[in-house]
CSV table of C-alpha atoms in Angstrom, one decimal:
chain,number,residue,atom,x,y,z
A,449,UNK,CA,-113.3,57.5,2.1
A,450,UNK,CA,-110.6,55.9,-0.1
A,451,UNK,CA,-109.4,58.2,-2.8
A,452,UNK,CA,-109.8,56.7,-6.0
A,453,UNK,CA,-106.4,58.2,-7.7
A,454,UNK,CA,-104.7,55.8,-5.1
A,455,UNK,CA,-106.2,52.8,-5.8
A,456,UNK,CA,-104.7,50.2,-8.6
A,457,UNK,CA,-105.4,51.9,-12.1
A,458,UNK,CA,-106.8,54.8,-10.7
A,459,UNK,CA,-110.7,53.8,-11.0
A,460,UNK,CA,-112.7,56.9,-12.3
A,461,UNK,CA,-115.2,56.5,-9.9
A,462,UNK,CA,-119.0,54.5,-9.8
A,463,UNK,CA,-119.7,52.5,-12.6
A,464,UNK,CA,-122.6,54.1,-15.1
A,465,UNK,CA,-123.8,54.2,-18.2
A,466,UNK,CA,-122.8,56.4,-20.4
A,467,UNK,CA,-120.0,58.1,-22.2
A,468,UNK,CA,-116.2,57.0,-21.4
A,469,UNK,CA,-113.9,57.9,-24.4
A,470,UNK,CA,-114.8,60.3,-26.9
A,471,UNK,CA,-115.6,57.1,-29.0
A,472,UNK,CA,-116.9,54.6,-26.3
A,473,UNK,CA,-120.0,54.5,-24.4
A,474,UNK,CA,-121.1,52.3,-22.0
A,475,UNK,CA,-124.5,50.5,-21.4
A,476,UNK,CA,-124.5,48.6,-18.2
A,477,UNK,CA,-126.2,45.4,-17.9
A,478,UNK,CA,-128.7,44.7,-14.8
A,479,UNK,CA,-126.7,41.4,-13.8
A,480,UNK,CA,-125.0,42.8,-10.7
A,481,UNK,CA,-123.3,39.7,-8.6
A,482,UNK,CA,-120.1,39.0,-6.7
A,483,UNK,CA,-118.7,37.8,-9.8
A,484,UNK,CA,-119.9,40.7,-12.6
A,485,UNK,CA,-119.2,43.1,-9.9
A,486,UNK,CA,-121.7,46.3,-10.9
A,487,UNK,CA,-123.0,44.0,-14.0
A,488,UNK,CA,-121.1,43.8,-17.6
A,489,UNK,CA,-120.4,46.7,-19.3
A,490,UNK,CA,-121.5,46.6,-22.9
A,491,UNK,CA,-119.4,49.5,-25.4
A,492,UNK,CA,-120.8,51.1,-28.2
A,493,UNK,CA,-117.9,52.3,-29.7
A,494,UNK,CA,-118.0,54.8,-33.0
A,495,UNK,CA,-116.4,57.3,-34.8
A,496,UNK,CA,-118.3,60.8,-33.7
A,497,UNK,CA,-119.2,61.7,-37.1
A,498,UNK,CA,-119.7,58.3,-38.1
A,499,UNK,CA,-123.6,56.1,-38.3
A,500,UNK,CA,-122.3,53.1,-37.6
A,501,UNK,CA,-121.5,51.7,-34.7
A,502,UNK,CA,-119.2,48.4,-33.0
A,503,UNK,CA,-121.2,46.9,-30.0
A,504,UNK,CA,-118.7,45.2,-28.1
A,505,UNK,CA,-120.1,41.9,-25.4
A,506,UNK,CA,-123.7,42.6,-25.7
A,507,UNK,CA,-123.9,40.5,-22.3
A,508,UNK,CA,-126.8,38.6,-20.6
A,509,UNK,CA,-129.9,37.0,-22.3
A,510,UNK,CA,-131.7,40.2,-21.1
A,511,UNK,CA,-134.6,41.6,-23.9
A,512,UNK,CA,-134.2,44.6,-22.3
A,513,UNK,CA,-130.7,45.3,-22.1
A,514,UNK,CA,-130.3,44.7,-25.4
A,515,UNK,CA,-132.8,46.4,-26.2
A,516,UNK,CA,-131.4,49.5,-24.8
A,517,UNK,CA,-128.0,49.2,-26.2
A,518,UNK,CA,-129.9,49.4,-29.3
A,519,UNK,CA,-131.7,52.8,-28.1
A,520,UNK,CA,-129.0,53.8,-26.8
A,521,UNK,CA,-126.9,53.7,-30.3
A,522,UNK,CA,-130.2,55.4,-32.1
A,523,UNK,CA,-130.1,58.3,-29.6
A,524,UNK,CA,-126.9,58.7,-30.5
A,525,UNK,CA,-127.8,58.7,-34.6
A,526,UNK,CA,-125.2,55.5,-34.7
A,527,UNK,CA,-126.9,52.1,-36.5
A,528,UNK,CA,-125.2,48.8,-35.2
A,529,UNK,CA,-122.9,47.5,-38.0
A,530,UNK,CA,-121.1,44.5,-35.9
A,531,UNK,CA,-120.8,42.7,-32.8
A,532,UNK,CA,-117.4,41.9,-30.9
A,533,UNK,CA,-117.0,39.5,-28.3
A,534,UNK,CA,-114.2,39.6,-25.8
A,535,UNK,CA,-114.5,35.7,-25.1
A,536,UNK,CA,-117.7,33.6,-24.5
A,537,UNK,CA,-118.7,33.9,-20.9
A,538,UNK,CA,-122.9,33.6,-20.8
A,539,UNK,CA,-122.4,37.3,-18.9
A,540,UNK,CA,-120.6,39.0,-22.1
A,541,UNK,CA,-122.1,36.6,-25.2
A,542,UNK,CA,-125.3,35.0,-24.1
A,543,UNK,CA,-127.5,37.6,-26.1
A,544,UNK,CA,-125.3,38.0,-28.7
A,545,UNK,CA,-127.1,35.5,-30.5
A,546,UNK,CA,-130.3,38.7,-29.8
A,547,UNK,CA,-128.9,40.8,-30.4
A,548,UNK,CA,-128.1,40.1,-34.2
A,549,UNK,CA,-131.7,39.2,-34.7
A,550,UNK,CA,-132.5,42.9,-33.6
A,551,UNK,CA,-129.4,44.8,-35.0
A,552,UNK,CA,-128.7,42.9,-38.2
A,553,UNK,CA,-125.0,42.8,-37.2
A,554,UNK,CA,-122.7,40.2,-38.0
A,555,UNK,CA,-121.1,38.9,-34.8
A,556,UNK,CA,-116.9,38.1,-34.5
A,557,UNK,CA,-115.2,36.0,-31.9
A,558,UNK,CA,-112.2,33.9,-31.8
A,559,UNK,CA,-114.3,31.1,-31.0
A,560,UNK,CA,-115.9,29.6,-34.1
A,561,UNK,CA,-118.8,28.4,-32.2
A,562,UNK,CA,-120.0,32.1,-31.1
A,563,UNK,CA,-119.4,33.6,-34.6
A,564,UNK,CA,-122.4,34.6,-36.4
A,565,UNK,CA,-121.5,35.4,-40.2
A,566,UNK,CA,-118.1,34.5,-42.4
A,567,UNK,CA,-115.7,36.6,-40.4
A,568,UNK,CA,-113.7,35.8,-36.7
A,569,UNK,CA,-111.3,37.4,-35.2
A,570,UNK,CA,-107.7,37.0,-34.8
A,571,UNK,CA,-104.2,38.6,-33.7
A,572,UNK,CA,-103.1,41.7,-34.8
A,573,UNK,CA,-106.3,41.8,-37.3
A,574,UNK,CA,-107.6,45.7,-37.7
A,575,UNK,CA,-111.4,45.9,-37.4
A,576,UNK,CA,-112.5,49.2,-39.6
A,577,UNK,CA,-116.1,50.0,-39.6
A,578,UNK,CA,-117.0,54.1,-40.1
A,579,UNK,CA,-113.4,54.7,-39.8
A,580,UNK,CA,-113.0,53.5,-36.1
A,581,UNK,CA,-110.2,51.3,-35.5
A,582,UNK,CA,-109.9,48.7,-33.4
A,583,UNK,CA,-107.1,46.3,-33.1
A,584,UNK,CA,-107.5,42.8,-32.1
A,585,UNK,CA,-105.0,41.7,-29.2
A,586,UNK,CA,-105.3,37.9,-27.9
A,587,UNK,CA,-105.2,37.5,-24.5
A,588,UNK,CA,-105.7,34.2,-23.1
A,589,UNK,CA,-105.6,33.3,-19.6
A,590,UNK,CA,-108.7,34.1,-17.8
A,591,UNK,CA,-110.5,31.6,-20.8
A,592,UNK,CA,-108.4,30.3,-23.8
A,593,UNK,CA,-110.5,32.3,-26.2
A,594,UNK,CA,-110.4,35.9,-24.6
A,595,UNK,CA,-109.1,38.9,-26.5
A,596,UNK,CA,-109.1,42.6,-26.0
A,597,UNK,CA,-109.4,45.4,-28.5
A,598,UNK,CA,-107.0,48.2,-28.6
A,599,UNK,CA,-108.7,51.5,-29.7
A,600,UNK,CA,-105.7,53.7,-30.6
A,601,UNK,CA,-107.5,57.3,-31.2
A,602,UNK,CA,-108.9,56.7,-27.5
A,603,UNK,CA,-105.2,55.4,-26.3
A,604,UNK,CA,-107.9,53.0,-24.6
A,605,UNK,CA,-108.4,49.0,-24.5
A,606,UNK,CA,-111.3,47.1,-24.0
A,607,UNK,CA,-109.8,43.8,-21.4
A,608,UNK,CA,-113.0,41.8,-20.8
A,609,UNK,CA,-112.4,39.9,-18.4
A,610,UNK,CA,-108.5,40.3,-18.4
A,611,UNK,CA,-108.5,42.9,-16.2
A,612,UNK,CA,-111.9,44.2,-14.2
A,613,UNK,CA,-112.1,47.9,-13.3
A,614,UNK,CA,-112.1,46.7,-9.4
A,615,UNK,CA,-110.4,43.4,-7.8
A,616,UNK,CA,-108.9,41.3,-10.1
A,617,UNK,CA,-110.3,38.1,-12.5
A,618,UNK,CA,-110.0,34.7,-12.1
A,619,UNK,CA,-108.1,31.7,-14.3
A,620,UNK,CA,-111.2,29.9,-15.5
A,621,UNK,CA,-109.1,26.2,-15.0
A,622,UNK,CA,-109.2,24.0,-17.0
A,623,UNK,CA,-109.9,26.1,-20.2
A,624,UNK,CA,-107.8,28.9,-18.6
A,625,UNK,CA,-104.2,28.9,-18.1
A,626,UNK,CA,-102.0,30.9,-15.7
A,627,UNK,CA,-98.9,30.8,-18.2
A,628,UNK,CA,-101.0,32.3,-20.7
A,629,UNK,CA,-102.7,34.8,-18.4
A,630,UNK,CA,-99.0,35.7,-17.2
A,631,UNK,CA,-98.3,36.7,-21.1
A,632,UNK,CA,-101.5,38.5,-21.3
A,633,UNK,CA,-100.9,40.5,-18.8
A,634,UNK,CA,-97.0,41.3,-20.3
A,635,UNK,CA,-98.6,42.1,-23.4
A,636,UNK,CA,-100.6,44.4,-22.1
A,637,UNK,CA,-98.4,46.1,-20.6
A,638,UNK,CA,-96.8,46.8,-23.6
A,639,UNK,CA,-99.3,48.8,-25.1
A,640,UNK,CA,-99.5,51.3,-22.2
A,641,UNK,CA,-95.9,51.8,-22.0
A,642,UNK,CA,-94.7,51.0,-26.1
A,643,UNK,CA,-98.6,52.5,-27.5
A,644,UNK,CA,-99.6,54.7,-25.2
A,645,UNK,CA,-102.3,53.7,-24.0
A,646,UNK,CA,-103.8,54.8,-20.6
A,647,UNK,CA,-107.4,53.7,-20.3
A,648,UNK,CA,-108.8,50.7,-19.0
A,649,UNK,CA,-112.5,49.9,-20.4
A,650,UNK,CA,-113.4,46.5,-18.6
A,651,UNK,CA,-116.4,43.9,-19.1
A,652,UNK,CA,-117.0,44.9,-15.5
A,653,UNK,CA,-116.4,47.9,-13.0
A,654,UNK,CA,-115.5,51.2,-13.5
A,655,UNK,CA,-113.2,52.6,-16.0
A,656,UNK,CA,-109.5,52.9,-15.4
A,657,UNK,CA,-107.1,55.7,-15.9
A,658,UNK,CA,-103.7,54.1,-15.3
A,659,UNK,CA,-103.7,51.2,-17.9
A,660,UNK,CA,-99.9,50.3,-17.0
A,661,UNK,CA,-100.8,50.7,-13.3
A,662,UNK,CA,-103.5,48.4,-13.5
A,663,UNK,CA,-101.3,45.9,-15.3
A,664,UNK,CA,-98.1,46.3,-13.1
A,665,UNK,CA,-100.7,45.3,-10.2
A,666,UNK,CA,-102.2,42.7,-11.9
A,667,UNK,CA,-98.9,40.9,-12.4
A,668,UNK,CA,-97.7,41.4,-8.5
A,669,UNK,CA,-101.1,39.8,-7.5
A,670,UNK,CA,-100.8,37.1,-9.3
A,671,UNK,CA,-96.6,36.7,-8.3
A,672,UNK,CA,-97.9,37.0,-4.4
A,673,UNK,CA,-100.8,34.4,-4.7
A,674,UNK,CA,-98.4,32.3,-6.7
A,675,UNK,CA,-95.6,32.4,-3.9
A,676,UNK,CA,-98.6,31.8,-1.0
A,677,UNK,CA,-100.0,28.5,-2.8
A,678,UNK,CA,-96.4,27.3,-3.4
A,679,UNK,CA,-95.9,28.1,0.6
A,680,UNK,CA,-99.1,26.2,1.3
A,681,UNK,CA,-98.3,23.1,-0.4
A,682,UNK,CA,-95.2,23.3,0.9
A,683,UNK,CA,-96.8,23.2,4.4
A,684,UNK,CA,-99.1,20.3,3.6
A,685,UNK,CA,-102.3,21.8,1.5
A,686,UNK,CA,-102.3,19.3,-1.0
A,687,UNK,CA,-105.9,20.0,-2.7
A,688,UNK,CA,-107.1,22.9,-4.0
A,689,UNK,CA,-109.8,23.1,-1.6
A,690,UNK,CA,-107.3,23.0,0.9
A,691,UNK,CA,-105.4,25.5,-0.6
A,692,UNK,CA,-108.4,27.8,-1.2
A,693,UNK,CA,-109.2,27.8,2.6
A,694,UNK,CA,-105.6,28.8,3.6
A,695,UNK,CA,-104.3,31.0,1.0
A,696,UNK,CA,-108.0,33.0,0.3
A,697,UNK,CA,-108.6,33.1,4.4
A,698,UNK,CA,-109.3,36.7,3.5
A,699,UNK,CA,-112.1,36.1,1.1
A,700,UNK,CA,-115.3,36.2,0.8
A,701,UNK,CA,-116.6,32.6,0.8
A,702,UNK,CA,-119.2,33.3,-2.1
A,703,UNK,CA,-116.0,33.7,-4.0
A,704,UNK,CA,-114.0,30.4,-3.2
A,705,UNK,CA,-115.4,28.2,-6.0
A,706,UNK,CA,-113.9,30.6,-8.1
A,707,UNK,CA,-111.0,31.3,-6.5
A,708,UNK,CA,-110.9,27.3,-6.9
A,709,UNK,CA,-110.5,27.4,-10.4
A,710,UNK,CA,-107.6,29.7,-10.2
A,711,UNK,CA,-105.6,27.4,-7.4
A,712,UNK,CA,-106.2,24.9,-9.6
A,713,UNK,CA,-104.0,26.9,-12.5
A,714,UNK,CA,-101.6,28.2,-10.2
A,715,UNK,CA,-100.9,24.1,-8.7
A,716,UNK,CA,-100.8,23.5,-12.4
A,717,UNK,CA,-98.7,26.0,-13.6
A,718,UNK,CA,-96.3,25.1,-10.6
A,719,UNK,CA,-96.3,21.4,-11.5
A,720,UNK,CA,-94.9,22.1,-15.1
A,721,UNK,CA,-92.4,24.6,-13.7
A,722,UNK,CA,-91.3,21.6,-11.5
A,723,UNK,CA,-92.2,24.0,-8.6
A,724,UNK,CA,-93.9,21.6,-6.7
Protein backbone atom coordinates (compact mmCIF):
# COMPACT_ATOMS: atom_id res chain seq x y z
CA UNK A 1 0.00 0.00 0.00
CA UNK A 2 1.39 3.43 -1.07
CA UNK A 3 1.60 5.78 1.85
CA UNK A 4 -0.19 8.77 1.10
CA UNK A 5 2.32 11.46 2.88
CA UNK A 6 4.70 10.34 -0.04
CA UNK A 7 2.73 10.90 -2.80
CA UNK A 8 2.71 14.54 -4.70
CA UNK A 9 0.79 17.01 -2.23
CA UNK A 10 0.38 14.55 0.31
CA UNK A 11 -3.35 13.45 -0.64
CA UNK A 12 -5.40 13.08 2.67
CA UNK A 13 -6.80 10.00 1.78
CA UNK A 14 -10.40 8.71 -0.17
CA UNK A 15 -12.34 11.29 -1.56
CA UNK A 16 -15.86 11.94 0.65
CA UNK A 17 -18.17 14.14 1.36
CA UNK A 18 -17.95 16.10 4.06
CA UNK A 19 -16.01 18.50 6.08
CA UNK A 20 -12.33 19.62 4.86
CA UNK A 21 -11.38 23.03 6.39
CA UNK A 22 -12.96 24.38 9.33
CA UNK A 23 -14.89 26.56 6.65
CA UNK A 24 -15.20 24.17 3.61
CA UNK A 25 -17.23 21.13 3.11
CA UNK A 26 -17.49 19.04 0.45
CA UNK A 27 -20.49 17.48 -1.46
CA UNK A 28 -19.31 14.97 -4.05
CA UNK A 29 -21.08 14.70 -7.25
CA UNK A 30 -22.18 11.07 -8.61
CA UNK A 31 -20.22 11.67 -12.02
CA UNK A 32 -17.24 9.38 -11.38
CA UNK A 33 -15.19 8.83 -14.85
CA UNK A 34 -11.57 8.69 -15.96
CA UNK A 35 -11.64 12.22 -16.48
CA UNK A 36 -13.64 13.60 -13.00
CA UNK A 37 -11.62 11.01 -11.33
CA UNK A 38 -14.02 10.21 -7.92
CA UNK A 39 -16.73 12.87 -9.47
CA UNK A 40 -16.47 16.90 -8.86
CA UNK A 41 -16.25 18.09 -5.66
CA UNK A 42 -18.74 20.88 -4.93
CA UNK A 43 -17.58 23.32 -1.55
CA UNK A 44 -19.89 24.87 0.67
CA UNK A 45 -17.67 27.17 2.13
CA UNK A 46 -18.96 29.59 5.29
CA UNK A 47 -17.98 31.27 8.17
CA UNK A 48 -18.92 28.80 11.37
CA UNK A 49 -21.00 31.27 12.93
CA UNK A 50 -22.26 32.66 9.87
CA UNK A 51 -26.04 31.66 7.79
CA UNK A 52 -24.87 32.15 4.72
CA UNK A 53 -23.07 30.21 2.65
CA UNK A 54 -20.61 30.40 -0.91
CA UNK A 55 -21.39 27.15 -3.09
CA UNK A 56 -18.52 26.91 -5.18
CA UNK A 57 -18.93 24.63 -8.94
CA UNK A 58 -22.31 23.21 -8.22
CA UNK A 59 -21.30 20.53 -11.00
CA UNK A 60 -23.36 18.20 -13.22
CA UNK A 61 -27.01 18.69 -14.39
CA UNK A 62 -27.82 16.24 -11.53
CA UNK A 63 -31.46 17.20 -9.56
CA UNK A 64 -30.23 15.32 -7.04
CA UNK A 65 -26.88 16.48 -6.34
CA UNK A 66 -27.90 19.73 -6.22
CA UNK A 67 -30.34 19.07 -4.41
CA UNK A 68 -28.23 17.78 -1.67
CA UNK A 69 -25.69 20.46 -1.65
CA UNK A 70 -28.70 22.43 -0.76
CA UNK A 71 -29.57 19.90 2.29
CA UNK A 72 -26.42 19.67 3.00
CA UNK A 73 -25.99 23.63 3.66
CA UNK A 74 -29.57 23.45 5.69
CA UNK A 75 -28.21 20.77 8.00
CA UNK A 76 -25.62 22.80 8.58
CA UNK A 77 -28.04 26.06 9.54
CA UNK A 78 -26.10 27.90 6.39
CA UNK A 79 -28.65 29.46 3.44
CA UNK A 80 -26.94 29.73 0.01
CA UNK A 81 -26.13 33.42 -0.69
CA UNK A 82 -23.96 32.92 -4.02
CA UNK A 83 -22.54 30.68 -6.50
CA UNK A 84 -18.79 30.62 -7.73
CA UNK A 85 -17.53 29.01 -10.68
CA UNK A 86 -13.96 27.95 -11.16
CA UNK A 87 -14.34 27.93 -15.08
CA UNK A 88 -17.19 26.57 -17.27
CA UNK A 89 -16.61 22.85 -17.81
CA UNK A 90 -20.41 21.06 -18.06
CA UNK A 91 -18.77 18.84 -14.85
CA UNK A 92 -18.28 22.06 -12.50
CA UNK A 93 -21.16 24.63 -14.18
CA UNK A 94 -23.78 22.68 -16.01
CA UNK A 95 -26.33 22.95 -13.03
CA UNK A 96 -25.38 26.07 -11.98
CA UNK A 97 -28.05 27.46 -14.02
CA UNK A 98 -30.33 24.81 -11.08
CA UNK A 99 -29.08 25.51 -8.91
CA UNK A 100 -29.97 29.33 -8.71
CA UNK A 101 -33.53 28.51 -9.49
CA UNK A 102 -33.49 26.39 -6.16
CA UNK A 103 -31.06 28.58 -3.98
CA UNK A 104 -31.87 32.10 -5.07
CA UNK A 105 -28.19 32.81 -5.43
CA UNK A 106 -26.63 34.98 -7.74
CA UNK A 107 -23.98 33.06 -9.80
CA UNK A 108 -20.16 34.78 -10.57
CA UNK A 109 -17.69 33.58 -13.29
CA UNK A 110 -15.15 35.26 -15.35
CA UNK A 111 -16.99 34.18 -18.24
CA UNK A 112 -19.91 36.55 -18.98
CA UNK A 113 -21.82 33.91 -20.61
CA UNK A 114 -22.10 31.65 -17.25
CA UNK A 115 -22.89 34.73 -15.00
CA UNK A 116 -26.23 34.82 -13.59
CA UNK A 117 -26.88 38.45 -11.96
CA UNK A 118 -24.87 41.99 -12.31
CA UNK A 119 -21.58 40.77 -10.78
CA UNK A 120 -18.37 38.49 -12.34
CA UNK A 121 -15.40 37.90 -11.13
CA UNK A 122 -11.97 39.11 -11.68
CA UNK A 123 -8.25 39.29 -10.32
CA UNK A 124 -7.44 40.10 -7.04
CA UNK A 125 -11.36 40.93 -6.42
CA UNK A 126 -12.33 39.95 -2.54
CA UNK A 127 -15.58 38.09 -2.39
CA UNK A 128 -17.15 38.84 1.39
CA UNK A 129 -20.39 37.14 2.12
CA UNK A 130 -21.03 36.41 6.20
CA UNK A 131 -17.52 37.50 6.72
CA UNK A 132 -15.82 34.65 4.74
CA UNK A 133 -13.20 35.78 2.52
CA UNK A 134 -12.34 34.54 -0.54
CA UNK A 135 -9.92 35.96 -2.96
CA UNK A 136 -10.20 35.64 -6.59
CA UNK A 137 -6.81 34.36 -8.36
CA UNK A 138 -6.95 33.79 -12.31
CA UNK A 139 -5.50 30.98 -13.50
CA UNK A 140 -5.68 30.23 -16.98
CA UNK A 141 -4.24 27.32 -18.71
CA UNK A 142 -6.27 24.22 -18.28
CA UNK A 143 -9.38 26.63 -20.08
CA UNK A 144 -8.74 30.46 -20.67
CA UNK A 145 -11.48 31.36 -18.18
CA UNK A 146 -10.43 29.18 -14.96
CA UNK A 147 -9.69 30.83 -11.65
CA UNK A 148 -9.18 29.60 -8.13
CA UNK A 149 -10.18 31.10 -4.87
CA UNK A 150 -7.77 31.59 -2.09
CA UNK A 151 -9.41 31.20 1.36
CA UNK A 152 -6.83 32.83 3.73
CA UNK A 153 -8.41 31.92 7.32
CA UNK A 154 -8.19 28.11 5.90
CA UNK A 155 -4.54 28.91 4.38
CA UNK A 156 -6.47 26.78 1.72
CA UNK A 157 -7.25 27.30 -2.24
CA UNK A 158 -9.89 25.96 -4.27
CA UNK A 159 -7.81 25.01 -7.97
CA UNK A 160 -10.66 23.57 -10.09
CA UNK A 161 -9.29 22.02 -12.50
CA UNK A 162 -5.69 23.62 -12.14
CA UNK A 163 -4.53 21.15 -10.04
CA UNK A 164 -6.68 17.68 -9.23
CA UNK A 165 -6.14 16.09 -5.89
CA UNK A 166 -4.63 12.86 -7.87
CA UNK A 167 -2.78 12.82 -11.49
CA UNK A 168 -2.60 15.83 -12.97
CA UNK A 169 -5.15 18.06 -15.64
CA UNK A 170 -5.07 18.53 -18.97
CA UNK A 171 -4.47 21.92 -21.41
CA UNK A 172 -7.97 22.04 -22.90
CA UNK A 173 -6.20 23.20 -26.62
CA UNK A 174 -7.36 25.44 -28.30
CA UNK A 175 -9.06 27.50 -25.59
CA UNK A 176 -6.23 26.41 -23.13
CA UNK A 177 -2.78 27.49 -23.33
CA UNK A 178 0.44 25.87 -21.89
CA UNK A 179 2.18 29.45 -21.39
CA UNK A 180 -0.62 30.47 -19.36
CA UNK A 181 -1.01 27.19 -17.43
CA UNK A 182 3.00 27.50 -16.84
CA UNK A 183 2.07 31.04 -15.04
CA UNK A 184 -0.69 29.47 -13.22
CA UNK A 185 1.00 27.17 -11.86
CA UNK A 186 4.02 29.89 -10.72
CA UNK A 187 1.35 31.87 -9.27
CA UNK A 188 0.30 29.37 -7.32
CA UNK A 189 3.16 28.62 -5.97
CA UNK A 190 3.39 31.81 -4.60
CA UNK A 191 0.69 31.68 -2.37
CA UNK A 192 1.91 28.52 -0.58
CA UNK A 193 5.37 29.71 -0.14
CA UNK A 194 4.69 34.00 0.05
CA UNK A 195 0.75 33.34 1.85
CA UNK A 196 0.96 30.41 3.40
CA UNK A 197 -1.06 28.49 2.18
CA UNK A 198 -0.97 24.59 2.48
CA UNK A 199 -4.18 23.05 1.40
CA UNK A 200 -5.21 21.95 -1.82
CA UNK A 201 -9.22 21.80 -2.29
CA UNK A 202 -9.66 20.44 -6.03
CA UNK A 203 -12.78 20.16 -8.42
CA UNK A 204 -11.81 16.56 -8.28
CA UNK A 205 -9.95 13.90 -5.90
CA UNK A 206 -8.99 14.15 -2.55
CA UNK A 207 -7.84 16.97 -0.66
CA UNK A 208 -4.18 18.00 -0.51
CA UNK A 209 -1.95 18.88 2.32
CA UNK A 210 1.26 20.12 0.62
CA UNK A 211 -0.05 22.94 -1.58
CA UNK A 212 3.65 23.97 -2.72
CA UNK A 213 4.40 20.25 -3.09
CA UNK A 214 1.58 19.77 -5.33
CA UNK A 215 2.63 22.72 -7.40
CA UNK A 216 6.47 22.12 -7.43
CA UNK A 217 5.22 18.59 -9.12
CA UNK A 218 2.91 20.08 -11.27
CA UNK A 219 5.57 22.20 -12.87
CA UNK A 220 8.21 19.18 -13.27
CA UNK A 221 5.43 17.20 -15.12
CA UNK A 222 4.66 19.47 -17.27
CA UNK A 223 8.89 20.50 -17.94
CA UNK A 224 9.27 16.39 -18.52
CA UNK A 225 6.29 15.98 -20.93
CA UNK A 226 7.51 19.13 -22.57
CA UNK A 227 11.14 17.82 -23.11
CA UNK A 228 9.60 14.16 -24.32
CA UNK A 229 7.23 15.85 -27.09
CA UNK A 230 10.17 18.13 -28.14
CA UNK A 231 12.31 14.61 -28.35
CA UNK A 232 9.52 13.09 -30.33
CA UNK A 233 9.27 15.49 -32.96
CA UNK A 234 12.66 15.61 -33.02
CA UNK A 235 12.55 11.90 -33.95
CA UNK A 236 9.93 12.21 -36.55
CA UNK A 237 6.26 12.40 -34.59
CA UNK A 238 4.99 15.10 -36.48
CA UNK A 239 1.13 14.94 -35.44
CA UNK A 240 -0.20 15.02 -32.30
CA UNK A 241 -1.65 11.73 -32.64
CA UNK A 242 1.62 10.55 -33.30
CA UNK A 243 2.94 12.22 -30.50
CA UNK A 244 0.27 10.99 -28.18
CA UNK A 245 1.02 7.28 -29.06
CA UNK A 246 4.79 7.73 -28.26
CA UNK A 247 5.16 10.15 -25.60
CA UNK A 248 1.69 8.77 -23.48
CA UNK A 249 2.86 4.90 -24.23
CA UNK A 250 2.17 4.65 -20.59
CA UNK A 251 -1.39 5.74 -20.60
CA UNK A 252 -4.44 4.61 -20.41
CA UNK A 253 -5.88 4.78 -23.92
CA UNK A 254 -9.40 6.12 -22.65
CA UNK A 255 -7.28 9.04 -21.82
CA UNK A 256 -5.42 9.91 -25.13
CA UNK A 257 -8.06 12.21 -26.69
CA UNK A 258 -7.34 14.23 -23.85
CA UNK A 259 -3.96 13.88 -23.58
CA UNK A 260 -4.42 15.06 -27.42
CA UNK A 261 -5.46 18.31 -26.52
CA UNK A 262 -2.58 18.85 -24.25
CA UNK A 263 0.21 17.77 -27.12
CA UNK A 264 -1.50 19.93 -29.09
CA UNK A 265 -0.51 23.06 -26.50
CA UNK A 266 2.76 21.71 -25.73
CA UNK A 267 3.60 21.55 -30.12
CA UNK A 268 2.14 25.03 -29.85
CA UNK A 269 3.74 26.37 -27.16
CA UNK A 270 7.09 24.95 -28.72
CA UNK A 271 6.40 26.52 -32.07
CA UNK A 272 6.22 30.11 -30.57
CA UNK A 273 9.34 29.43 -28.54
CA UNK A 274 10.91 28.57 -31.92
CA UNK A 275 11.57 25.16 -30.21
CA UNK A 276 10.52 23.24 -33.02
Amino acid sequence: MTDAAALPGQPRGAVVSGPATERAVNVLAPNPSAMTLDGTNTWILSEPDSPLAVVVDPGPLDEGHLRHVVDTAERLGKRVALTLLTHGHPDHAEGAGRFAELTGSPVRALDPALRLGDEGLTAGRVVDVGGLELRVVPTPGHTADSLSFHLPADRAVLTGDTILGRGTTMVAHPDGRLGDYLDSLRRLRSLAVDDGVHTVLPGHGPVLEDAQGAVEYYLAHRATRLAQVETAVENGHRTAPDVVAHVYADVDRSLWPAAELSVRAQLEYLTEHGLI
